[in-house]
XYZ file of C-alpha atoms in Angstrom:
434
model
C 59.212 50.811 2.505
C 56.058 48.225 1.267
C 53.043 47.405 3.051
C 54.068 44.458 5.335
C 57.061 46.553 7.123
C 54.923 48.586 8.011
C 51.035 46.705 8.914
C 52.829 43.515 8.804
C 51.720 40.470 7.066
C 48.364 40.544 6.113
C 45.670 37.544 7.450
C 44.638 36.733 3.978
C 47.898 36.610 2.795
C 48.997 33.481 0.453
C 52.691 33.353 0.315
C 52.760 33.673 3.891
C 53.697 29.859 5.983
C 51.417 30.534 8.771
C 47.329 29.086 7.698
C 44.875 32.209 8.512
C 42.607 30.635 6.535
C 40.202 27.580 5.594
C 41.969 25.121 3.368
C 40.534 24.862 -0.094
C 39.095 21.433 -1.274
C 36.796 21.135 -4.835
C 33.148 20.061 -3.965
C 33.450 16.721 -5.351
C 35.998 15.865 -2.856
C 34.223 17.317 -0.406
C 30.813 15.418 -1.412
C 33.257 12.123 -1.219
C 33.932 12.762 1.994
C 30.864 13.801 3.092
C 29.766 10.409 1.635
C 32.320 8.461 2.926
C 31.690 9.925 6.708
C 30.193 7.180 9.005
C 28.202 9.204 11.023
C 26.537 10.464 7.452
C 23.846 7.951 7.714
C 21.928 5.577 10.409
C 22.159 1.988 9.332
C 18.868 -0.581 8.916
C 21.117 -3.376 10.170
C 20.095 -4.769 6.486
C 23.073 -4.356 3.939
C 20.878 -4.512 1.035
C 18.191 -1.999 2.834
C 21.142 0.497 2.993
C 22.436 0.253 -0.371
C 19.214 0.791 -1.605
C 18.314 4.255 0.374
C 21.403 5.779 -0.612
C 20.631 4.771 -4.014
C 23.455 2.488 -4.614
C 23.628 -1.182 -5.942
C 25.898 -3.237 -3.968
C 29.062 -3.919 -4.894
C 31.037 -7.570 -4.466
C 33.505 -7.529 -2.903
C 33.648 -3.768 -1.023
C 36.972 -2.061 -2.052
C 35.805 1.137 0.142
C 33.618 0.969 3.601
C 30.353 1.660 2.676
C 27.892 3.827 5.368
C 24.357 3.542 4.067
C 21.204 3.593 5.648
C 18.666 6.428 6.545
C 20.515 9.932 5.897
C 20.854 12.559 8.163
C 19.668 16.015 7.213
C 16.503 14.998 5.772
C 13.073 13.555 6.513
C 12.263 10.185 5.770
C 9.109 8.447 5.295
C 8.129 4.182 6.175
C 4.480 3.432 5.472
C 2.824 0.557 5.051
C -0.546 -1.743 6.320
C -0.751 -2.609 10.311
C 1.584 -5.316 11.607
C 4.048 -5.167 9.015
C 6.845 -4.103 10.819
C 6.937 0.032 10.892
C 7.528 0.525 14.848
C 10.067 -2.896 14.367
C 12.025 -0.755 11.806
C 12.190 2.601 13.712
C 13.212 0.446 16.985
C 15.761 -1.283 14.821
C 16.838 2.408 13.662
C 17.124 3.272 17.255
C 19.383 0.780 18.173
C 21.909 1.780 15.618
C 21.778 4.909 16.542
C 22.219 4.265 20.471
C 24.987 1.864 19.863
C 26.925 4.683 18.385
C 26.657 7.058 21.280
C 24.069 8.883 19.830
C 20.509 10.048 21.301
C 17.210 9.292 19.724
C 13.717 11.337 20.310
C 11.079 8.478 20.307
C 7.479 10.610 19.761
C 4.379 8.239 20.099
C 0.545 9.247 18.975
C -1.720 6.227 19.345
C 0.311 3.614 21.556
C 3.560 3.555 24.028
C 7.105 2.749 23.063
C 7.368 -1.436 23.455
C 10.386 -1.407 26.239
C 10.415 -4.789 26.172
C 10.927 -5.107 23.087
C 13.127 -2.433 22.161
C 15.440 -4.152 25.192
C 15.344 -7.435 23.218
C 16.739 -5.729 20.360
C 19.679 -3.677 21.845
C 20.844 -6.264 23.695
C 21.026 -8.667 20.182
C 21.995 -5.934 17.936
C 25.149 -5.883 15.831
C 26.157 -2.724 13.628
C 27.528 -3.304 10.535
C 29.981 -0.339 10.059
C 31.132 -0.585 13.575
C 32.413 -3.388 14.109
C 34.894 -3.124 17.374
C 32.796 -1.146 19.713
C 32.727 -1.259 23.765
C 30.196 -3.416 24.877
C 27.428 -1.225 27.270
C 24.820 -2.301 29.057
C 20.921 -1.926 27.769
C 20.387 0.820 30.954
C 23.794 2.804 29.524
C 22.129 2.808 26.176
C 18.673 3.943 26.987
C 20.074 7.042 28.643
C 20.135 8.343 25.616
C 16.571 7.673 24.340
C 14.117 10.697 24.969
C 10.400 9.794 24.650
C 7.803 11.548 24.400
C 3.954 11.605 23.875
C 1.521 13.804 21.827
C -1.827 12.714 21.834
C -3.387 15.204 18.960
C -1.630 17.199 16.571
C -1.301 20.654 18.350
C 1.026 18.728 20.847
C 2.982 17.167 17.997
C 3.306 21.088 16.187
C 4.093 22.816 19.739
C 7.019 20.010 20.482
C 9.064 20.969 17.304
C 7.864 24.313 16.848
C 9.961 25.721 19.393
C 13.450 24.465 19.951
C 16.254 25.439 21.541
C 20.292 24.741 22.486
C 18.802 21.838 24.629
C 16.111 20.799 22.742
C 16.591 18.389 20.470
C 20.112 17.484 22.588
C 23.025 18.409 21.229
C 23.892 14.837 20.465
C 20.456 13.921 18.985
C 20.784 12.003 15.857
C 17.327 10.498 15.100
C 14.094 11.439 15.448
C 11.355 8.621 15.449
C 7.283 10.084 14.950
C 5.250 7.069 15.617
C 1.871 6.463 13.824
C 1.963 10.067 12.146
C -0.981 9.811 9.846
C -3.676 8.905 13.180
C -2.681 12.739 14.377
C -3.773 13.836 10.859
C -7.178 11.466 10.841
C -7.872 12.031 13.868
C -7.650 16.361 13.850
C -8.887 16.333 9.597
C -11.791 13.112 9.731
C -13.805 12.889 6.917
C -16.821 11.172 8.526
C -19.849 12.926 8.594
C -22.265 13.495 12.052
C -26.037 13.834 10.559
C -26.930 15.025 13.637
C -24.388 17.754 14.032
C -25.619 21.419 13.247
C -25.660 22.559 9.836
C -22.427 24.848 8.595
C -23.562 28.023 8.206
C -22.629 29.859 5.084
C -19.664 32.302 5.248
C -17.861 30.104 8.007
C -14.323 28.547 6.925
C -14.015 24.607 6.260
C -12.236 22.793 8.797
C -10.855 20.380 6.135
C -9.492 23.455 4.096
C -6.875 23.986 7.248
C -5.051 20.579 6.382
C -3.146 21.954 3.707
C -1.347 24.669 5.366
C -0.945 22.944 8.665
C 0.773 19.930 6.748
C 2.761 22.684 4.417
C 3.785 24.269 8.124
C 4.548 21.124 9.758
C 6.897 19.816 6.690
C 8.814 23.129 6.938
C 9.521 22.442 10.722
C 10.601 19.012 9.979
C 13.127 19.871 7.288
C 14.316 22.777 8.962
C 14.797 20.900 11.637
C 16.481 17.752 10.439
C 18.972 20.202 8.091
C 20.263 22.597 11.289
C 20.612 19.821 13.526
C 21.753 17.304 11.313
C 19.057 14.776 12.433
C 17.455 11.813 10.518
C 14.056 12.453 11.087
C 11.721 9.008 10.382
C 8.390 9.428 10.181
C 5.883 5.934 10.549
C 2.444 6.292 9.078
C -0.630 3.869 8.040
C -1.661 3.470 4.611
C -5.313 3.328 3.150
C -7.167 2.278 0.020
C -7.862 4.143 -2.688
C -10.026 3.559 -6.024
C -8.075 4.387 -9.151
C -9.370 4.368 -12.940
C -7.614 1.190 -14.762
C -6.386 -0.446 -11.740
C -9.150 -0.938 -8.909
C -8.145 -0.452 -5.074
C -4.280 0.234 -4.659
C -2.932 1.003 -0.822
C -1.349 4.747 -0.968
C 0.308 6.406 2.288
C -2.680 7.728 4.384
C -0.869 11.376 4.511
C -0.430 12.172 0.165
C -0.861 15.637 -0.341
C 1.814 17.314 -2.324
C 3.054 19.799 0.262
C 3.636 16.340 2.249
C 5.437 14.808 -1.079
C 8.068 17.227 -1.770
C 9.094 17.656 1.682
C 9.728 13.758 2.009
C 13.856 12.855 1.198
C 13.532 9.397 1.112
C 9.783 6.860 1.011
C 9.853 3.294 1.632
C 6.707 1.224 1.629
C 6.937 -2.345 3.499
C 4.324 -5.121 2.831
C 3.998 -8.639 3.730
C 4.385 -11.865 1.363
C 2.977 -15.264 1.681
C 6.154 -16.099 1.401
C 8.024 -19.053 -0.860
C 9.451 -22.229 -1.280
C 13.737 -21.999 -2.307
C 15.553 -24.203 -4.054
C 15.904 -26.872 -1.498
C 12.373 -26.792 -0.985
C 12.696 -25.725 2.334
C 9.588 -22.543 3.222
C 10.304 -19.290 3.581
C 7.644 -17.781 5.737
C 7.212 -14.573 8.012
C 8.481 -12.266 4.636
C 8.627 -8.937 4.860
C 9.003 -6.304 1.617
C 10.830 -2.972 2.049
C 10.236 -1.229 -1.550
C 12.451 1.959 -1.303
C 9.915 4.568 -3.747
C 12.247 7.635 -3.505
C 15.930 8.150 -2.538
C 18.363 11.018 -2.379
C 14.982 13.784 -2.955
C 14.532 11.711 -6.150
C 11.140 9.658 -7.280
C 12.495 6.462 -8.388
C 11.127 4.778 -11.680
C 8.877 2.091 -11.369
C 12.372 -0.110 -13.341
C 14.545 1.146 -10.385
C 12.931 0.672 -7.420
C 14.564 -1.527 -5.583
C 12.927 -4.333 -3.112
C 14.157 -5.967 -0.374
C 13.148 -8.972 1.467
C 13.356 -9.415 5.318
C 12.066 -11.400 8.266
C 11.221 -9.901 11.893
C 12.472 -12.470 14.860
C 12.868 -11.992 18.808
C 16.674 -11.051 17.742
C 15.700 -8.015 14.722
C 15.469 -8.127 11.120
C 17.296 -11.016 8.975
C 18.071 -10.619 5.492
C 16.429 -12.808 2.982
C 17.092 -13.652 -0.830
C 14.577 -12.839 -3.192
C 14.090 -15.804 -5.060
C 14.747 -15.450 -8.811
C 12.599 -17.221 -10.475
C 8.647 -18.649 -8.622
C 8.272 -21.495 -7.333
C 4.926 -23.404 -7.369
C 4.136 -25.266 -4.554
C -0.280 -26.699 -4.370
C -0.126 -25.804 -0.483
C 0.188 -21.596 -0.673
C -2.564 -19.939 -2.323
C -1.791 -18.497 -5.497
C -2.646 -15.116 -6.246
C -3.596 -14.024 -10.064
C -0.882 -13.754 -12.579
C -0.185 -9.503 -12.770
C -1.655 -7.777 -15.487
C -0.187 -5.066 -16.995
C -3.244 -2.749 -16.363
C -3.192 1.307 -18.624
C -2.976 3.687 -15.784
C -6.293 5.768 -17.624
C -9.542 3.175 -18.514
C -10.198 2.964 -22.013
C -13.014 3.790 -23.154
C -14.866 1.869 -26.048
C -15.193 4.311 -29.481
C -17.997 5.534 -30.090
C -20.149 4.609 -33.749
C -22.439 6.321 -35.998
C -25.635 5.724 -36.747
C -25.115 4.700 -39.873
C -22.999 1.915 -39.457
C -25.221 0.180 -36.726
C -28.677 -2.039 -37.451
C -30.277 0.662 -35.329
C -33.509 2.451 -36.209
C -34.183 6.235 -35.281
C -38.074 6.346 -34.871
C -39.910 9.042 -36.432
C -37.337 9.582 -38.776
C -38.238 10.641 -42.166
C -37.609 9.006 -45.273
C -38.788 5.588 -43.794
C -40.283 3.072 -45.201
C -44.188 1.690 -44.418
C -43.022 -1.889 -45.541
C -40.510 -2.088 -42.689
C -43.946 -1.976 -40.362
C -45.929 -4.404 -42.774
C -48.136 -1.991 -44.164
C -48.050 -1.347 -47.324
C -50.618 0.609 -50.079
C -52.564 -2.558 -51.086
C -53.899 -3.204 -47.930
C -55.995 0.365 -47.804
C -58.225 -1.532 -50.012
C -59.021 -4.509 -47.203
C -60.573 -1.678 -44.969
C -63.757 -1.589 -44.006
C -66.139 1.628 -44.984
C -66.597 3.995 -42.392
C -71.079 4.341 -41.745
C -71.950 7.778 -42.873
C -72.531 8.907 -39.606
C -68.937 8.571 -38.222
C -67.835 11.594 -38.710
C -65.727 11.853 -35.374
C -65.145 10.023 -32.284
C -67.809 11.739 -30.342
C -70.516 10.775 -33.247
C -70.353 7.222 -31.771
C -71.916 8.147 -28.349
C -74.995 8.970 -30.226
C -77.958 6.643 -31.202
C -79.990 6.476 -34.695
C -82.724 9.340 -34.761
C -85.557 6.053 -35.128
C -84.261 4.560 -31.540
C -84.962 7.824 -29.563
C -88.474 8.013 -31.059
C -89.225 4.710 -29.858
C -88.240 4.670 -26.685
C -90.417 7.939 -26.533
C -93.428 6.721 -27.790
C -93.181 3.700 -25.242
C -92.768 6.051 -22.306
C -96.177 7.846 -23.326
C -98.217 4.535 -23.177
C -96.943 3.683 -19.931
C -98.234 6.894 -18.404
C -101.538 6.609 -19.803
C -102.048 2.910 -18.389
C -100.658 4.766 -15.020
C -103.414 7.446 -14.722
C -101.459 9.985 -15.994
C -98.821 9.803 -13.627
C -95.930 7.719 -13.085
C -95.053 6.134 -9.842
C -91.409 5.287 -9.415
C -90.710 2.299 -7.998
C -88.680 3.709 -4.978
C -91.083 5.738 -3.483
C -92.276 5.694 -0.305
C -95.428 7.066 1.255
C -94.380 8.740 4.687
C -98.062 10.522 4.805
C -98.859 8.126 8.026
C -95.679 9.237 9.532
C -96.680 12.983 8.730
C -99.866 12.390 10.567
C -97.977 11.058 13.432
C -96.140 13.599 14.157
């Protein structure tokens, strides 16, 4: 009698034809599929723009459907200068997102959501991997947009700090933080009041908090965004900041490195004055989308890829960057790019010895170099015998004093003996008054 006549077939058992168990793929099929999934990412509604967060150079034609855009899982990162086209991207990333049935937080910190606009672009927005969807109306849609508002930073920390089964929603897909980096200005400012009262010593710097709220903050996000499966899309300002060898450079406004490594994907947009093409025709209203760092990884500055686009009533449009420039007298031209060292260098420094400098005092020196020389001593004059130091000069000849004496004594005889001065004045009548 064996084991299965008796306990019957066991649940982990292999040769048995009923599955009680998981079927077993290899992870690079399941990473293919996991790739291949088109609910894996949110789209841009750019091609190019999606190829280029997932990493991936587009290939003509497509053999295999392609789902790129922001990933889900992860948190991702769009700074840039004001009116460049941040709160246009996330509202673009929203209507992806709604179009697929999916819900979308919308979190603003200095201004409120544009409905108007954001209505503009649902109603004129096509996706790109879906291609034969039901059309819904704009109302339909924005049932699934959640908005909210946190005006300082302990509102933006309580919102995500505690969530639950209902919140996020269950079918939340993206999460949009509007103008991120004012919360962090605004709580962390580096302005100084003169008239505020002096820190006393022993008491803790309010600036020394940053780091572990930001560090606490990051944590939530990414915890957040990988148990939920949400693309979380942060949109902050950027600033200006000196640097040795290159002069003022814009850098995100939020940079420290707790910040940094919690970021899965940056992407920097700027404007351009735009360009003449082939026909001669201008290109105007360009936008740049520079993807920095993809897939958790820093790109190179040889890798990062650029993309050019151009904001309209109807979205984004995709725009060729032109190959090679094109000169045209009307546009102001900018300086030709130098390739500038990343550290200043410094001139090297030279001795003494090989310079036509002169160390005074220094011994060994030569009286010529002054025009004096030994020859001269001779032009001198001779000192009178009774210089003998500086204060021998204040001094007359022994024959004036006896002079001057003797002249004194004849005045005083033709006086009577005594000698009036000048400034005197009899006050005996006045003493007599009195």
């Amino acid at each position: 009698m064996d084991y299965e006549s008796i306990h019957g077939p066991g649940i982990s058992n292999f040769s048995s034809p009923i599955a009680h168990r998981m079927p077993t793929i290899s992870a690079a099929q399941a990473l293919e599929d996991l790739k291949a999934s088109p609910t894996r990412c949110i789209s841009t509604g750019l091609s190019l723009l999606d190829h280029a967060l997932q990493n991936r150079e587009p290939q003509l034609p497509e053999t295999e459907p392609f789902y790129g855009g922001v990933s889900r899982g992860e948190v991702t990162e769009v700074y840039g200068p004001p009116g460049v086209g941040k709160t246009a991207l996330g509202m673009q990333l929203a209507a992806s997102a709604l179009h697929a049935g999916e819900g979308v937080i919308w979190v603003d910190t200095s201004h409120s959501l544009p409905g108007i606009r954001l209505s503009q672009i649902l109603a004129t927005f096509h996706p790109i991997s879906q291609s034969s969807t039901e059309p819904r109306s704009i109302t339909d849609l924005l049932d699934n947009l959640t908005h909210f508002s946190t005006p300082t930073l302990a509102h933006l920390v309580a919102l995500f700090s505690r969530t639950s089964q209902t919140h996020p929603a269950p079918n939340t897909s993206l999460i949009i933080i509007d103008s991120f980096s004012s919360l962090i200005t605004t709580a962390f400012s580096r302005t100084v009041d003169a008239t505020a009262t002096p820190k006393r010593s022993g008491t803790p710097n309010p600036s020394a908090r940053k780091f572990p709220i930001l560090q606490y903050l990051t944590n939530t996000l990414q915890k957040l965004a990988a148990t939920r499966n949400i693309a979380v899309v942060v949109l902050s300002q950027c600033v200006t900041k000196m640097r040795p060898g290159c002069g003022a450079v814009l850098v995100p406004a939020v940079s420290t490195t707790a910040w940094e490594q919690g970021l899965g994907c940056r992407v920097a947009l700027f404007r351009d004055w735009g360009w003449n093409n082939q026909d001669g025709q201008a290109v105007n209203n360009v936008r740049l989308a520079q993807v920095i760092k993809a897939e958790g990884t820093v790109l190179p500055d040889g890798r990062q890829k650029v993309v050019g686009f151009s904001i309209d009533e109807n979205g984004f449009n995709l725009l060729d960057l032109p190959s090679t420039t094109f000169f045209d007298p009307s546009r102001p031209q900018l300086p030709p790019a130098r390739n500038l060292p990343s550290t200043p260098i410094l001139p090297q420094k030279r001795k003494i010895s090989a310079t036509d400098l002169e160390v005074p005092d220094s011994e060994g020196e030569d009286d010529e170099d002054y025009g004096w020389a030994e020859e001269d001593e001779g032009t001198v004059p001779v000192m009178p015998p009774q210089w003998q130091g500086s204060e021998d000069i204040l001094i007359p000849p022994p024959g004036e004093l006896e002079a001057e004496d003797a002249e004194e004594d004849q005045e005083e005889e033709e006086g009577g003996g005594e000698k009036v001065l000048p400034d005197e004045i009899d006050d005996s009548e006045d003493e007599l008054a009195l």
